[in-house]
RNA sequence: GGAGAGAUGGCCGAGCGGCUGAAGGCGCUCCCCUGCUAAGGGAGUAUACGUUGAUAGCGUAUCGAGGGUUCGAAUCCCUCUCUCUCCGCCA
């Protein structure tokens, strides 16, 4: 949610900025509603003021033992009028809330203007793609020929976009998650958190998935509406929902390893093969809750934290900054990490680190007490993958493949691999 | 799933349908007093929105949430949520 002051004060400038993101703000519609809201609200408040005043007179008159009927008569019609006006206001406010909650965040000034992923800008590269002296296999061929990865059985159990992993590969997947979690906690000062995977509507509203992206979520039940989290960003960020934080408790750095669930509606035909795009996948997620003046710096740090994982795994990657047209709904600025996928001969997204500034904080009423003003103000929140576990597995499998179809294990994962240093299909 | 108890400000805790945005206490802030410390005295201490150029001020709302009764609700009624205790069931 944007700061409502932005809409009230600089709506033309705001509309301009939103246009860069491909969102058209209906200024007339907004201003019409806002005008109605104002007049209804003042009208209602003055009616309430009148009612309160008269009610006090009644109380006073009664205590004096005087006749109250004449006073009662004077407010005879007030109640009814108030009721209809309140209903009208409720209506207008509902529309305003829907409008406001579906406006995307405004891009930071440093974000390149553009319309889609072709306008993203590469910032830097790390590592050099390995030259293979044999034809490379993709992770599906590797996994299936080692009999450690089974899409057919997964499809029987669930459907498309699921996978069954077995033995050493399942262990490698787990090792990756454990490594990332332990690494971030030890090296980067994160607090490990174990969070619910099922959340309510309010929580999804807080991070911006609802109301606009209902169709992307798995809804599990109706009587209490529960949703499977699409990312741990949702529960982690909402940890501070509704709270007023002390200045010295910031920054907060949370990390969690969770499964994530996405319908992938609208991505039909995209990445249908393999583990790149699944309905269920695992991710290690980082969330920062910071003072507003720290969010830019924090974004760089968070991106660095994700990069450290890929460097430790020794897989080549590049960092890009997303252009205005390619950013997610809540983001003010996003760095994507893209890892080298040999079989595709290209870089693919493995982490996305964003600052959303106060956008989510305003939705979830997460505030801090600014010592300078003494007042509660929205905090800034950031989120980033540190990194996607399934995609990291793909990267490791493909970048560490050998001519005989076996897969070497990155040295850094040794502590979690129980002595296994190569996947040959027989181990585990 | 069954039975019961509860939800009030940063915390604890009062509150007969009317002068209660909310007693009292704790904590915190400022001031005074006191030659350190301790003790004591005084004032202040929620959030949102509206009004205003911005304060102050004023107005409105908020005592778990949402409805209702009433001229008037923290207080009465209904629904829901959550917490706690006991029983059952389980990881």
mmCIF file of C-alpha atoms in Angstrom, chain A residues 47-282:
data_model
loop_
_atom_site.group_PDB
_atom_site.id
_atom_site.type_symbol
_atom_site.label_atom_id
_atom_site.label_comp_id
_atom_site.label_asym_id
_atom_site.label_seq_id
_atom_site.Cartn_x
_atom_site.Cartn_y
_atom_site.Cartn_z
ATOM 1 C CA UNK A 47 -23.866 14.511 13.215
ATOM 2 C CA UNK A 48 -22.073 12.395 15.772
ATOM 3 C CA UNK A 49 -20.825 15.475 17.512
ATOM 4 C CA UNK A 50 -24.387 16.722 17.744
ATOM 5 C CA UNK A 51 -25.618 13.380 19.020
ATOM 6 C CA UNK A 52 -22.898 13.121 21.640
ATOM 7 C CA UNK A 53 -23.614 16.614 22.855
ATOM 8 C CA UNK A 54 -27.348 16.000 23.164
ATOM 9 C CA UNK A 55 -26.840 12.644 24.829
ATOM 10 C CA UNK A 56 -24.775 14.346 27.467
ATOM 11 C CA UNK A 57 -27.544 16.858 28.004
ATOM 12 C CA UNK A 58 -29.973 13.998 28.510
ATOM 13 C CA UNK A 59 -27.746 12.403 31.055
ATOM 14 C CA UNK A 60 -27.367 15.679 32.858
ATOM 15 C CA UNK A 61 -31.080 16.504 32.717
ATOM 16 C CA UNK A 62 -31.923 13.075 34.076
ATOM 17 C CA UNK A 63 -29.571 13.460 36.983
ATOM 18 C CA UNK A 64 -31.293 16.744 37.756
ATOM 19 C CA UNK A 65 -34.651 14.988 37.597
ATOM 20 C CA UNK A 66 -35.844 17.126 34.714
ATOM 21 C CA UNK A 67 -38.090 16.195 31.806
ATOM 22 C CA UNK A 68 -36.054 14.725 28.936
ATOM 23 C CA UNK A 69 -38.727 14.129 26.340
ATOM 24 C CA UNK A 70 -38.223 17.476 24.555
ATOM 25 C CA UNK A 71 -34.544 16.742 24.165
ATOM 26 C CA UNK A 72 -35.272 13.264 22.906
ATOM 27 C CA UNK A 73 -37.594 14.726 20.296
ATOM 28 C CA UNK A 74 -34.847 16.976 19.018
ATOM 29 C CA UNK A 75 -32.703 13.992 18.013
ATOM 30 C CA UNK A 76 -35.624 12.036 16.690
ATOM 31 C CA UNK A 77 -34.465 11.694 13.090
ATOM 32 C CA UNK A 78 -30.741 11.890 13.684
ATOM 33 C CA UNK A 79 -30.197 8.176 14.243
ATOM 34 C CA UNK A 80 -31.794 7.169 10.978
ATOM 35 C CA UNK A 81 -29.892 9.752 8.960
ATOM 36 C CA UNK A 82 -26.653 8.756 10.574
ATOM 37 C CA UNK A 83 -27.248 5.154 9.684
ATOM 38 C CA UNK A 84 -27.807 5.782 5.986
ATOM 39 C CA UNK A 85 -24.835 8.138 5.773
ATOM 40 C CA UNK A 86 -22.611 5.591 7.489
ATOM 41 C CA UNK A 87 -23.666 2.923 5.040
ATOM 42 C CA UNK A 88 -22.793 5.246 2.159
ATOM 43 C CA UNK A 89 -19.418 6.026 3.660
ATOM 44 C CA UNK A 90 -18.712 2.350 4.209
ATOM 45 C CA UNK A 91 -19.408 1.770 0.570
ATOM 46 C CA UNK A 92 -17.067 4.510 -0.579
ATOM 47 C CA UNK A 93 -14.341 3.415 1.791
ATOM 48 C CA UNK A 94 -14.590 -0.137 0.589
ATOM 49 C CA UNK A 95 -14.009 1.026 -2.971
ATOM 50 C CA UNK A 96 -11.105 3.214 -1.914
ATOM 51 C CA UNK A 97 -9.507 0.358 -0.016
ATOM 52 C CA UNK A 98 -9.773 -1.988 -2.973
ATOM 53 C CA UNK A 99 -8.310 0.640 -5.283
ATOM 54 C CA UNK A 100 -5.502 1.496 -2.903
ATOM 55 C CA UNK A 101 -4.620 -2.105 -2.144
ATOM 56 C CA UNK A 102 -4.272 -2.957 -5.829
ATOM 57 C CA UNK A 103 -1.888 -0.156 -6.750
ATOM 58 C CA UNK A 104 1.669 -1.496 -7.082
ATOM 59 C CA UNK A 105 4.624 0.048 -5.309
ATOM 60 C CA UNK A 106 6.487 2.937 -6.879
ATOM 61 C CA UNK A 107 9.919 2.161 -8.255
ATOM 62 C CA UNK A 108 12.969 3.679 -6.652
ATOM 63 C CA UNK A 109 14.533 6.428 -8.769
ATOM 64 C CA UNK A 110 17.609 4.307 -9.429
ATOM 65 C CA UNK A 111 15.569 1.590 -11.161
ATOM 66 C CA UNK A 112 15.969 1.506 -14.947
ATOM 67 C CA UNK A 113 12.826 2.318 -16.917
ATOM 68 C CA UNK A 114 11.654 -0.523 -19.120
ATOM 69 C CA UNK A 115 8.738 -2.682 -20.101
ATOM 70 C CA UNK A 116 9.867 -6.291 -19.649
ATOM 71 C CA UNK A 117 12.785 -8.568 -18.792
ATOM 72 C CA UNK A 118 14.658 -7.472 -21.907
ATOM 73 C CA UNK A 119 15.188 -4.084 -20.302
ATOM 74 C CA UNK A 120 16.774 -5.451 -17.133
ATOM 75 C CA UNK A 121 20.345 -4.332 -16.618
ATOM 76 C CA UNK A 122 23.253 -6.599 -15.763
ATOM 77 C CA UNK A 123 25.295 -5.264 -12.852
ATOM 78 C CA UNK A 124 28.100 -7.801 -12.481
ATOM 79 C CA UNK A 125 29.173 -11.387 -13.108
ATOM 80 C CA UNK A 126 30.970 -13.887 -10.942
ATOM 81 C CA UNK A 127 32.744 -17.062 -12.048
ATOM 82 C CA UNK A 128 33.351 -18.525 -15.460
ATOM 83 C CA UNK A 129 31.123 -21.182 -16.991
ATOM 84 C CA UNK A 130 33.013 -24.448 -17.165
ATOM 85 C CA UNK A 131 33.994 -25.831 -20.568
ATOM 86 C CA UNK A 132 32.720 -29.395 -20.839
ATOM 87 C CA UNK A 133 34.569 -31.782 -23.160
ATOM 88 C CA UNK A 134 31.480 -33.965 -23.492
ATOM 89 C CA UNK A 135 27.875 -33.247 -24.405
ATOM 90 C CA UNK A 136 26.186 -31.835 -21.290
ATOM 91 C CA UNK A 137 22.982 -33.321 -20.013
ATOM 92 C CA UNK A 138 20.268 -31.332 -18.361
ATOM 93 C CA UNK A 139 19.335 -32.081 -14.758
ATOM 94 C CA UNK A 140 16.363 -34.217 -15.787
ATOM 95 C CA UNK A 141 18.474 -36.554 -17.887
ATOM 96 C CA UNK A 142 21.120 -36.662 -15.210
ATOM 97 C CA UNK A 143 18.673 -37.359 -12.414
ATOM 98 C CA UNK A 144 16.603 -39.905 -14.286
ATOM 99 C CA UNK A 145 19.522 -41.873 -15.631
ATOM 100 C CA UNK A 146 20.933 -42.062 -12.107
ATOM 101 C CA UNK A 147 17.460 -43.214 -11.009
ATOM 102 C CA UNK A 148 17.424 -40.546 -8.334
ATOM 103 C CA UNK A 149 14.767 -38.314 -9.880
ATOM 104 C CA UNK A 150 11.334 -39.513 -10.922
ATOM 105 C CA UNK A 151 8.799 -37.287 -12.649
ATOM 106 C CA UNK A 152 6.539 -40.118 -13.744
ATOM 107 C CA UNK A 153 5.838 -41.258 -10.221
ATOM 108 C CA UNK A 154 5.382 -37.676 -9.054
ATOM 109 C CA UNK A 155 2.852 -37.180 -11.793
ATOM 110 C CA UNK A 156 1.011 -40.289 -10.621
ATOM 111 C CA UNK A 157 0.980 -39.035 -7.057
ATOM 112 C CA UNK A 158 0.075 -35.450 -7.794
ATOM 113 C CA UNK A 159 0.272 -34.268 -11.395
ATOM 114 C CA UNK A 160 2.584 -32.130 -13.442
ATOM 115 C CA UNK A 161 5.141 -29.789 -11.887
ATOM 116 C CA UNK A 162 6.063 -32.165 -9.082
ATOM 117 C CA UNK A 163 9.069 -34.387 -8.567
ATOM 118 C CA UNK A 164 10.143 -37.350 -6.477
ATOM 119 C CA UNK A 165 13.802 -37.405 -5.456
ATOM 120 C CA UNK A 166 15.518 -40.410 -3.956
ATOM 121 C CA UNK A 167 18.672 -41.394 -2.095
ATOM 122 C CA UNK A 168 21.737 -39.241 -2.563
ATOM 123 C CA UNK A 169 19.883 -36.653 -4.583
ATOM 124 C CA UNK A 170 17.270 -36.173 -1.872
ATOM 125 C CA UNK A 171 20.155 -35.855 0.540
ATOM 126 C CA UNK A 172 21.947 -33.341 -1.658
ATOM 127 C CA UNK A 173 18.771 -31.290 -1.802
ATOM 128 C CA UNK A 174 18.505 -31.354 1.970
ATOM 129 C CA UNK A 175 22.211 -30.587 2.358
ATOM 130 C CA UNK A 176 21.837 -27.493 0.228
ATOM 131 C CA UNK A 177 19.040 -26.176 2.406
ATOM 132 C CA UNK A 178 20.884 -26.959 5.620
ATOM 133 C CA UNK A 179 24.076 -25.397 4.350
ATOM 134 C CA UNK A 180 22.359 -22.177 3.344
ATOM 135 C CA UNK A 181 20.472 -21.875 6.592
ATOM 136 C CA UNK A 182 23.512 -22.557 8.755
ATOM 137 C CA UNK A 183 25.704 -20.298 6.649
ATOM 138 C CA UNK A 184 23.420 -17.304 6.880
ATOM 139 C CA UNK A 185 22.875 -17.745 10.593
ATOM 140 C CA UNK A 186 26.589 -18.089 11.292
ATOM 141 C CA UNK A 187 28.074 -15.643 8.788
ATOM 142 C CA UNK A 188 25.373 -13.038 8.330
ATOM 143 C CA UNK A 189 23.692 -12.808 11.713
ATOM 144 C CA UNK A 190 20.234 -14.048 10.824
ATOM 145 C CA UNK A 191 17.746 -15.368 13.333
ATOM 146 C CA UNK A 192 16.426 -18.731 12.259
ATOM 147 C CA UNK A 193 12.654 -18.936 12.398
ATOM 148 C CA UNK A 194 10.294 -21.834 11.920
ATOM 149 C CA UNK A 195 7.004 -20.530 10.571
ATOM 150 C CA UNK A 196 3.517 -21.773 9.671
ATOM 151 C CA UNK A 197 3.114 -22.878 6.066
ATOM 152 C CA UNK A 198 -0.608 -22.235 6.228
ATOM 153 C CA UNK A 199 -1.574 -18.621 6.731
ATOM 154 C CA UNK A 200 -4.752 -16.585 6.852
ATOM 155 C CA UNK A 201 -6.000 -13.910 4.481
ATOM 156 C CA UNK A 202 -4.836 -11.009 6.576
ATOM 157 C CA UNK A 203 -1.268 -12.283 6.444
ATOM 158 C CA UNK A 204 -1.356 -12.621 2.682
ATOM 159 C CA UNK A 205 -2.823 -9.156 2.453
ATOM 160 C CA UNK A 206 0.040 -7.824 4.535
ATOM 161 C CA UNK A 207 2.702 -8.853 2.058
ATOM 162 C CA UNK A 208 0.601 -7.973 -0.981
ATOM 163 C CA UNK A 209 -0.496 -11.353 -2.377
ATOM 164 C CA UNK A 210 -4.128 -10.539 -1.631
ATOM 165 C CA UNK A 211 -6.440 -9.292 -2.923
ATOM 166 C CA UNK A 212 -4.862 -9.021 -6.360
ATOM 167 C CA UNK A 213 -3.112 -12.369 -6.690
ATOM 168 C CA UNK A 214 -5.652 -14.730 -5.206
ATOM 169 C CA UNK A 215 -5.452 -16.923 -8.314
ATOM 170 C CA UNK A 216 -1.771 -17.653 -7.785
ATOM 171 C CA UNK A 217 -2.337 -19.071 -4.302
ATOM 172 C CA UNK A 218 -3.295 -22.533 -3.139
ATOM 173 C CA UNK A 219 -6.317 -22.145 -0.915
ATOM 174 C CA UNK A 220 -6.704 -25.193 1.260
ATOM 175 C CA UNK A 221 -9.946 -24.642 3.096
ATOM 176 C CA UNK A 222 -12.880 -22.311 3.311
ATOM 177 C CA UNK A 223 -14.246 -22.451 6.831
ATOM 178 C CA UNK A 224 -11.175 -20.796 8.071
ATOM 179 C CA UNK A 225 -9.672 -19.638 4.793
ATOM 180 C CA UNK A 226 -6.140 -20.993 4.895
ATOM 181 C CA UNK A 227 -3.585 -20.594 2.161
ATOM 182 C CA UNK A 228 -0.314 -22.411 1.544
ATOM 183 C CA UNK A 229 2.487 -19.874 1.573
ATOM 184 C CA UNK A 230 3.953 -18.994 -1.833
ATOM 185 C CA UNK A 231 7.167 -17.958 -0.047
ATOM 186 C CA UNK A 232 8.406 -17.667 3.530
ATOM 187 C CA UNK A 233 8.506 -13.923 2.929
ATOM 188 C CA UNK A 234 4.824 -14.000 3.858
ATOM 189 C CA UNK A 235 5.039 -15.387 7.405
ATOM 190 C CA UNK A 236 8.491 -13.916 8.094
ATOM 191 C CA UNK A 237 7.568 -10.360 7.222
ATOM 192 C CA UNK A 238 4.245 -10.616 9.008
ATOM 193 C CA UNK A 239 6.070 -11.499 12.213
ATOM 194 C CA UNK A 240 6.137 -7.754 12.869
ATOM 195 C CA UNK A 241 2.591 -7.040 11.679
ATOM 196 C CA UNK A 242 0.682 -4.748 13.996
ATOM 197 C CA UNK A 243 3.716 -4.090 16.150
ATOM 198 C CA UNK A 244 5.451 -0.891 17.155
ATOM 199 C CA UNK A 245 9.135 -1.723 17.368
ATOM 200 C CA UNK A 246 11.757 0.012 19.491
ATOM 201 C CA UNK A 247 14.389 1.813 17.467
ATOM 202 C CA UNK A 248 17.168 -0.209 19.070
ATOM 203 C CA UNK A 249 15.547 -3.525 18.186
ATOM 204 C CA UNK A 250 16.236 -2.787 14.510
ATOM 205 C CA UNK A 251 17.435 -4.129 12.188
ATOM 206 C CA UNK A 252 15.750 -7.518 12.406
ATOM 207 C CA UNK A 253 17.080 -10.253 10.170
ATOM 208 C CA UNK A 254 14.964 -13.370 9.881
ATOM 209 C CA UNK A 255 15.626 -16.490 7.915
ATOM 210 C CA UNK A 256 13.560 -19.596 7.328
ATOM 211 C CA UNK A 257 13.736 -22.724 5.236
ATOM 212 C CA UNK A 258 10.276 -23.671 4.015
ATOM 213 C CA UNK A 259 8.385 -25.360 1.297
ATOM 214 C CA UNK A 260 6.624 -22.924 -1.000
ATOM 215 C CA UNK A 261 3.490 -23.500 -3.030
ATOM 216 C CA UNK A 262 2.490 -21.746 -6.212
ATOM 217 C CA UNK A 263 -0.194 -22.396 -8.760
ATOM 218 C CA UNK A 264 1.981 -20.976 -11.514
ATOM 219 C CA UNK A 265 -1.177 -19.736 -13.164
ATOM 220 C CA UNK A 266 -0.294 -17.868 -16.321
ATOM 221 C CA UNK A 267 2.962 -19.718 -16.879
ATOM 222 C CA UNK A 268 1.499 -22.581 -18.907
ATOM 223 C CA UNK A 269 4.068 -24.060 -21.236
ATOM 224 C CA UNK A 270 6.934 -22.315 -19.447
ATOM 225 C CA UNK A 271 9.674 -24.498 -18.003
ATOM 226 C CA UNK A 272 7.451 -27.541 -18.114
ATOM 227 C CA UNK A 273 10.454 -29.848 -18.025
ATOM 228 C CA UNK A 274 12.344 -30.394 -14.817
ATOM 229 C CA UNK A 275 12.587 -28.689 -11.495
ATOM 230 C CA UNK A 276 12.836 -25.061 -12.519
ATOM 231 C CA UNK A 277 9.155 -24.286 -12.060
ATOM 232 C CA UNK A 278 7.230 -26.507 -9.657
ATOM 233 C CA UNK A 279 4.021 -26.212 -7.706
ATOM 234 C CA UNK A 280 5.952 -27.129 -4.572
ATOM 235 C CA UNK A 281 9.553 -26.170 -3.976
ATOM 236 C CA UNK A 282 11.867 -25.309 -1.155
#
